[in-house]
PDB file of C-alpha atoms in Angstrom:
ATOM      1  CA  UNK U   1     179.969-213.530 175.442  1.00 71.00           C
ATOM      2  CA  UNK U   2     181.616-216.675 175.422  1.00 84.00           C
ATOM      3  CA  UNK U   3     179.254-219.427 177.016  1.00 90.00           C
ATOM      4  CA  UNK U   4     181.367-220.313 180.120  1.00 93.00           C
ATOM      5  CA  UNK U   5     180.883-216.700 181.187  1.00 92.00           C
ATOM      6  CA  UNK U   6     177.675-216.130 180.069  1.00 91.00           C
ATOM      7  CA  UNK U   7     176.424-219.349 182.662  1.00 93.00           C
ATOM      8  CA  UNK U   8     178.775-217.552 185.395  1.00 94.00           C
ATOM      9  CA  UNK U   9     177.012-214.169 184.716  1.00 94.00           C
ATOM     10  CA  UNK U  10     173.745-215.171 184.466  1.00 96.00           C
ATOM     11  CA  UNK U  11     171.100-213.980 187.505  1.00 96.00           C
ATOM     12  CA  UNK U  12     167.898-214.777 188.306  1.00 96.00           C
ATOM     13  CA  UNK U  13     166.216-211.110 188.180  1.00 97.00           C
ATOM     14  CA  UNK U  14     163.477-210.007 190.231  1.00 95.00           C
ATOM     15  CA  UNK U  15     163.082-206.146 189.724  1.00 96.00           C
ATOM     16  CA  UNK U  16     162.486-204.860 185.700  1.00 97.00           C
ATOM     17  CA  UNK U  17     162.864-201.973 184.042  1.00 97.00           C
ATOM     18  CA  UNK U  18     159.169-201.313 182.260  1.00 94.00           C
ATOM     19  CA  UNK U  19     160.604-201.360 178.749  1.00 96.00           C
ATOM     20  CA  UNK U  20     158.931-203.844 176.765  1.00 95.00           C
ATOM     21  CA  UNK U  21     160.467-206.397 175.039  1.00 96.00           C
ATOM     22  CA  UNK U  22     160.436-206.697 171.025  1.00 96.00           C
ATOM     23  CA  UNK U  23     158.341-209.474 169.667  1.00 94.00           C
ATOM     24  CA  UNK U  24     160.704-210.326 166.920  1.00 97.00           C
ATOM     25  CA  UNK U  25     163.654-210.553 170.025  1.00 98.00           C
ATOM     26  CA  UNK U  26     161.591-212.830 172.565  1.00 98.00           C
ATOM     27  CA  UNK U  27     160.663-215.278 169.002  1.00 98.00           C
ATOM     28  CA  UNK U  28     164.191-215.256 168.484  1.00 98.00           C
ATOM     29  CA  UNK U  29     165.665-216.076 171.866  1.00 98.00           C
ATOM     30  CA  UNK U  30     162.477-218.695 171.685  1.00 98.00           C
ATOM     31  CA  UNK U  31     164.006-220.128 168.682  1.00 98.00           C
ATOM     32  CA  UNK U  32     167.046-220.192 169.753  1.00 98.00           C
ATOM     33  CA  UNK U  33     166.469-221.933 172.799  1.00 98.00           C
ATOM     34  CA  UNK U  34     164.556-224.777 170.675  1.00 98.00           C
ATOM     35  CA  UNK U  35     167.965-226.064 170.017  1.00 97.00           C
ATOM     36  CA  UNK U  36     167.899-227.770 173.483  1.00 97.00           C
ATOM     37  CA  UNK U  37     168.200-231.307 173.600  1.00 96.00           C
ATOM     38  CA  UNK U  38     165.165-233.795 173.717  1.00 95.00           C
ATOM     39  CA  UNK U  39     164.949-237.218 173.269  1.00 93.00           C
ATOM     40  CA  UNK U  40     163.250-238.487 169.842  1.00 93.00           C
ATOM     41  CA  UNK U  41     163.065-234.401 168.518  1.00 95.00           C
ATOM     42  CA  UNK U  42     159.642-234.470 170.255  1.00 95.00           C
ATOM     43  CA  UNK U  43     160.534-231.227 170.857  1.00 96.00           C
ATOM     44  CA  UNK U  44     157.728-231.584 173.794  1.00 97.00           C
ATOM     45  CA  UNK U  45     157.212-227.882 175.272  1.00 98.00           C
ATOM     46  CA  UNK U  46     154.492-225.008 174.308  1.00 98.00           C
ATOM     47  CA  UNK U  47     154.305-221.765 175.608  1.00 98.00           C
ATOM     48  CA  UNK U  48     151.805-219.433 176.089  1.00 98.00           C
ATOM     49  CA  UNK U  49     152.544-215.643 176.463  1.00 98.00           C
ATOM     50  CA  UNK U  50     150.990-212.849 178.856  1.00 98.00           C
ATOM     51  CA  UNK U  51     152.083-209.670 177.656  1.00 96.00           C
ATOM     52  CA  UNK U  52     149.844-205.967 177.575  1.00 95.00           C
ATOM     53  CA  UNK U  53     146.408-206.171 179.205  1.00 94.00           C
ATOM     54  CA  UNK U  54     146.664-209.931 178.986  1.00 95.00           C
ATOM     55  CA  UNK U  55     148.768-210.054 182.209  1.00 97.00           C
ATOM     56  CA  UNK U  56     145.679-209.263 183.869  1.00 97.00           C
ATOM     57  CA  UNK U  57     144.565-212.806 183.461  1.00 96.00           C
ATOM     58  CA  UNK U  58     147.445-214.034 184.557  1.00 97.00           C
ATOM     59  CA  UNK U  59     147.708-211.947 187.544  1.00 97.00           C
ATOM     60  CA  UNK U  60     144.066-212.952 188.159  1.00 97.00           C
ATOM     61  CA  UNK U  61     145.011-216.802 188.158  1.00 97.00           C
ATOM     62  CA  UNK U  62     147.823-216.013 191.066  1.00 97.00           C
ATOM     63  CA  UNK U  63     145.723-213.887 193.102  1.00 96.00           C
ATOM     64  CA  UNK U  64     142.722-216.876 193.452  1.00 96.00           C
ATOM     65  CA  UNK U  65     145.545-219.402 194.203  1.00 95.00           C
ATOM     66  CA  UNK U  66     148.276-217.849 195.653  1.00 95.00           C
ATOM     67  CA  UNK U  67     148.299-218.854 199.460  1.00 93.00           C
ATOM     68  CA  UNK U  68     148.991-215.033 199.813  1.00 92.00           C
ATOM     69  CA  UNK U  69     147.403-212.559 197.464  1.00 88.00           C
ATOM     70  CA  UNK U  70     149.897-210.878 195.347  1.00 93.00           C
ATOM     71  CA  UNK U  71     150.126-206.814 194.553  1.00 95.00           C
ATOM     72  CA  UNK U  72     148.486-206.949 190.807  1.00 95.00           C
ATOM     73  CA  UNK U  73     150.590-203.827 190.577  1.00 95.00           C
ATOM     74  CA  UNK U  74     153.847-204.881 191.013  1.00 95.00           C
ATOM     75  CA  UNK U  75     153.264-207.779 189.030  1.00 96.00           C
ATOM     76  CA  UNK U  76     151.746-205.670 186.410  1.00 96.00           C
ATOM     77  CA  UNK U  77     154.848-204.009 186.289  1.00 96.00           C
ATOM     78  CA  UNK U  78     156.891-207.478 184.813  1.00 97.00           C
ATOM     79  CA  UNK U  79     157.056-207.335 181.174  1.00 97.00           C
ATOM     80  CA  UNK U  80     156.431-210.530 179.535  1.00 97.00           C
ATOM     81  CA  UNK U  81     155.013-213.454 181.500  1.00 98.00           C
ATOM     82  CA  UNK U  82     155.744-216.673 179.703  1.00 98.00           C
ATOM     83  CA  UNK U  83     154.369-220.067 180.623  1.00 98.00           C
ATOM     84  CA  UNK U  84     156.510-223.237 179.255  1.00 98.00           C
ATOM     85  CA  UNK U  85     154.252-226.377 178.865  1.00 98.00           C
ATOM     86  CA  UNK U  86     154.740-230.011 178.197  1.00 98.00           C
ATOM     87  CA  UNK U  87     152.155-232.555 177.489  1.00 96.00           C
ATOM     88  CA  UNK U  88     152.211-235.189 180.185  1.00 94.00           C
ATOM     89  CA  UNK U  89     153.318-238.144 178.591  1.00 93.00           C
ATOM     90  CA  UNK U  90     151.597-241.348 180.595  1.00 94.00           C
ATOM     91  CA  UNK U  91     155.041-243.351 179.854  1.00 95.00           C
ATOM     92  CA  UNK U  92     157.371-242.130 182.890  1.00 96.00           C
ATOM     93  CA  UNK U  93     160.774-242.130 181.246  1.00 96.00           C
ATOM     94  CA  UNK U  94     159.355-240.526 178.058  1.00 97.00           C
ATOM     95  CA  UNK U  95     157.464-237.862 180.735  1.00 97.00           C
ATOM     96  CA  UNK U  96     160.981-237.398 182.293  1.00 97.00           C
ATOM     97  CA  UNK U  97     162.931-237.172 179.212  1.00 97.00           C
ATOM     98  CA  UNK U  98     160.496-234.342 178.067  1.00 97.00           C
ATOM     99  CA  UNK U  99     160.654-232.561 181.561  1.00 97.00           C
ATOM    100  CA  UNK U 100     164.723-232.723 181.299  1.00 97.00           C
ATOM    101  CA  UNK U 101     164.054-230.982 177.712  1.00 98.00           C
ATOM    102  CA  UNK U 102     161.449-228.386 178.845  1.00 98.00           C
ATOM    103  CA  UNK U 103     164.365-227.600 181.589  1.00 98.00           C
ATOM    104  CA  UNK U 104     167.524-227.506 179.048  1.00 98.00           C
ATOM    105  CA  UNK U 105     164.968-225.399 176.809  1.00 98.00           C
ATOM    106  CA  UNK U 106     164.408-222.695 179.772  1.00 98.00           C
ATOM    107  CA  UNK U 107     167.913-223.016 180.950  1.00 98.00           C
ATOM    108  CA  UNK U 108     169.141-222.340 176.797  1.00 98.00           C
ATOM    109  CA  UNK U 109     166.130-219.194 176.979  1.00 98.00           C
ATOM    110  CA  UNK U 110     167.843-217.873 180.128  1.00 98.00           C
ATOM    111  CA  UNK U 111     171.298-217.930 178.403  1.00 97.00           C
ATOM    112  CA  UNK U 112     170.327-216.299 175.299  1.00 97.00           C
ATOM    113  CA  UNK U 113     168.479-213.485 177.303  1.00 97.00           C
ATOM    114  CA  UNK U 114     171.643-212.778 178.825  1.00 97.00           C
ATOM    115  CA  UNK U 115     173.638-212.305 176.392  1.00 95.00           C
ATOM    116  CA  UNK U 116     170.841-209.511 175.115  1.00 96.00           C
ATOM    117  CA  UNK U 117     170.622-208.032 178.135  1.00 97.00           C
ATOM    118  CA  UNK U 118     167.167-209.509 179.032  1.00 98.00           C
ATOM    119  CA  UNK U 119     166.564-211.503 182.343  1.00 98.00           C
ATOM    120  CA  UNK U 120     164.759-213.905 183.326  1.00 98.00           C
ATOM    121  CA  UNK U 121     162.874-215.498 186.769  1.00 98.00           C
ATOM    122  CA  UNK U 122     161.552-218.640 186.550  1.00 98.00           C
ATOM    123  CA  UNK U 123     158.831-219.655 188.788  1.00 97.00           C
ATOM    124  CA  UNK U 124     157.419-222.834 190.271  1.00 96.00           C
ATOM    125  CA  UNK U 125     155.652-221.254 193.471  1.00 96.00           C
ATOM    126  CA  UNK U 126     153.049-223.446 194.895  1.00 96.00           C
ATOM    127  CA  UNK U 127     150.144-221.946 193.083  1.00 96.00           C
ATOM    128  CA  UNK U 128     151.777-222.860 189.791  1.00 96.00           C
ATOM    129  CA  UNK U 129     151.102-226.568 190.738  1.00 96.00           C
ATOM    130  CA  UNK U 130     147.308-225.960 191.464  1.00 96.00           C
ATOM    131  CA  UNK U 131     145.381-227.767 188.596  1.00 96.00           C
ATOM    132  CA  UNK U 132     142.578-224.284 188.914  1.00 96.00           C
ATOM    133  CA  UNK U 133     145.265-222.504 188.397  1.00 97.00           C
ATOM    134  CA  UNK U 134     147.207-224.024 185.464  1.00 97.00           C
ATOM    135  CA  UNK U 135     143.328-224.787 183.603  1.00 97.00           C
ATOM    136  CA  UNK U 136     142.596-221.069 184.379  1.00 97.00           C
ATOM    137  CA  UNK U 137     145.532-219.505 182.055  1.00 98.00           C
ATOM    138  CA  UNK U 138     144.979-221.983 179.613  1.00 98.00           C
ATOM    139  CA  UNK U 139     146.772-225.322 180.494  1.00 98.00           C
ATOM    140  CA  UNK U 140     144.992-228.311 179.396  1.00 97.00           C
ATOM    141  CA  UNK U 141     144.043-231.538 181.891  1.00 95.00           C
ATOM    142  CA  UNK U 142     146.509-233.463 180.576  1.00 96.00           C
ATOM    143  CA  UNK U 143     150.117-231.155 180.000  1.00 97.00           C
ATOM    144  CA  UNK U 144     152.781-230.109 182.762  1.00 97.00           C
ATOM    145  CA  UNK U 145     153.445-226.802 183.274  1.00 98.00           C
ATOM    146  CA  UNK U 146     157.008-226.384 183.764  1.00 98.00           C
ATOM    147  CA  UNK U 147     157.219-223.243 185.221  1.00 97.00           C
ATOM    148  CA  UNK U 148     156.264-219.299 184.233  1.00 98.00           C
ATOM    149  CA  UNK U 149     159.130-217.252 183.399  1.00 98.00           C
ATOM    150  CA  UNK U 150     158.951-213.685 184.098  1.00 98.00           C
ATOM    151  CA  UNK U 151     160.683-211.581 181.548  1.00 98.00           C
ATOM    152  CA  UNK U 152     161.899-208.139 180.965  1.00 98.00           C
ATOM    153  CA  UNK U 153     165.417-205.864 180.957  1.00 98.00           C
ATOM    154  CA  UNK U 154     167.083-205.895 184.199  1.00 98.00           C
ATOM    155  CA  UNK U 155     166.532-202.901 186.587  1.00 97.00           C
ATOM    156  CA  UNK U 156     168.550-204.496 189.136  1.00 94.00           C
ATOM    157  CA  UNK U 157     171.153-207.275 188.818  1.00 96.00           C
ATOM    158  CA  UNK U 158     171.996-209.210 192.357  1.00 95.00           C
ATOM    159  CA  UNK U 159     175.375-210.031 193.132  1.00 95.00           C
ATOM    160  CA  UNK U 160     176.067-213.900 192.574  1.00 94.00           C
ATOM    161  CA  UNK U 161     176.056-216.143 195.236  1.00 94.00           C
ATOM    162  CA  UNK U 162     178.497-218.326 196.003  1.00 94.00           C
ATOM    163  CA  UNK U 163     178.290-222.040 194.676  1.00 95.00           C
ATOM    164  CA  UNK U 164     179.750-225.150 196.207  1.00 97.00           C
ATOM    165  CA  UNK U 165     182.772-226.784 195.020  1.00 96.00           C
ATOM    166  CA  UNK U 166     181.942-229.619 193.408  1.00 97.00           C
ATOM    167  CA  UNK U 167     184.639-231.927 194.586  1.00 97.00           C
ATOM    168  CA  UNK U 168     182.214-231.899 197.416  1.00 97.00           C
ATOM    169  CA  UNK U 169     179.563-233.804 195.658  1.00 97.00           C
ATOM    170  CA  UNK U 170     181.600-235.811 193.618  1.00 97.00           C
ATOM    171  CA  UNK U 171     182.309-239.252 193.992  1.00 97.00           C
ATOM    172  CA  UNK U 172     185.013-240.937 191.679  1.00 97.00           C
ATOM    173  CA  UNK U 173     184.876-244.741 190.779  1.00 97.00           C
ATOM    174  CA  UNK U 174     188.546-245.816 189.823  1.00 96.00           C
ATOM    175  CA  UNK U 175     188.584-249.377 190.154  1.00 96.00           C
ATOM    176  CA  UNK U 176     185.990-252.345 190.380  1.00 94.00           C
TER     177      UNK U 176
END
């Protein structure tokens, strides 16, 4: 899929089939989405995954900071959780750098799921923000967590929605 479509194609899924995902396939889309651009190669992200029973904790971690409690069944039902973690840098532009990287890194994950036929949802709900809740799945005082992704093969893809031209948030500087 050439890449131009593959970003057009792309949706952010929200229903999964409950086929698992092969190891060796989510290590390779992981590798392949290393190839994202960060300042310095500090390559800055980590990842830890929730996959079989282990969801469980996961799921746990929502439920006691979720504003709303969540149905541990239909989240039981998402394949792969994956949680992408930087360390928080105390320097701001080197903190920044690495959050633009962690980003590129998802946003490179997405693209290679799609072209597999895997999709993604990345989340950054509220809870997700709650230090009890990023120290109780395994997020250390001082790293970021950039967001969970939920992963699995697509039992529903949306229809896309439309953008906005960008000529409308453009500005062009011609002269002095």
């Amino acid at each position: 899929m050439p890449i131009a479509k593959a970003i057009q194609k792309r949706r952010t899924i929200k229903q999964f089939k409950p086929d698992p995902i092969a190891e060796d396939l989510l290590l390779e889309l992981l590798n392949i989405a290393s190839w994202a651009p960060n300042h310095g190669l500090r390559e800055p992200w980590r990842f830890i995954l929730f996959v079989a029973e282990g969801k469980q904790r996961l799921i746990q971690a929502i439920n006691e900071s979720a504003r709303k409690p969540k149905d541990p069944v239909k989240l039981m039902q998402v394949p792969i959780y994956l949680a992408v973690i930087i360390k928080e840098d105390e320097r701001q532009r080197e903190l920044e750098e690495d959050m633009l990287a962690a980003g590129t890194f998802v946003q490179n994950f997405q693209l290679a799921a799609w072209e597999q036929g895997v999709g993604v949802k990345w989340l950054t709900d509220p809870y997700t923000f709650r230090p009890e809740f990023r120290a109780s799945i395994g997020v250390q005082s001082c790293e970021k967590l950039i967001g969970l992704l939920q992963i699995g093969y697509p039992d529903n893809i949306p229809e896309a929605r439309p953008r906005t031209p960008v000529q409308e948030k453009l500005t062009i500087v011609r002269t002095f």
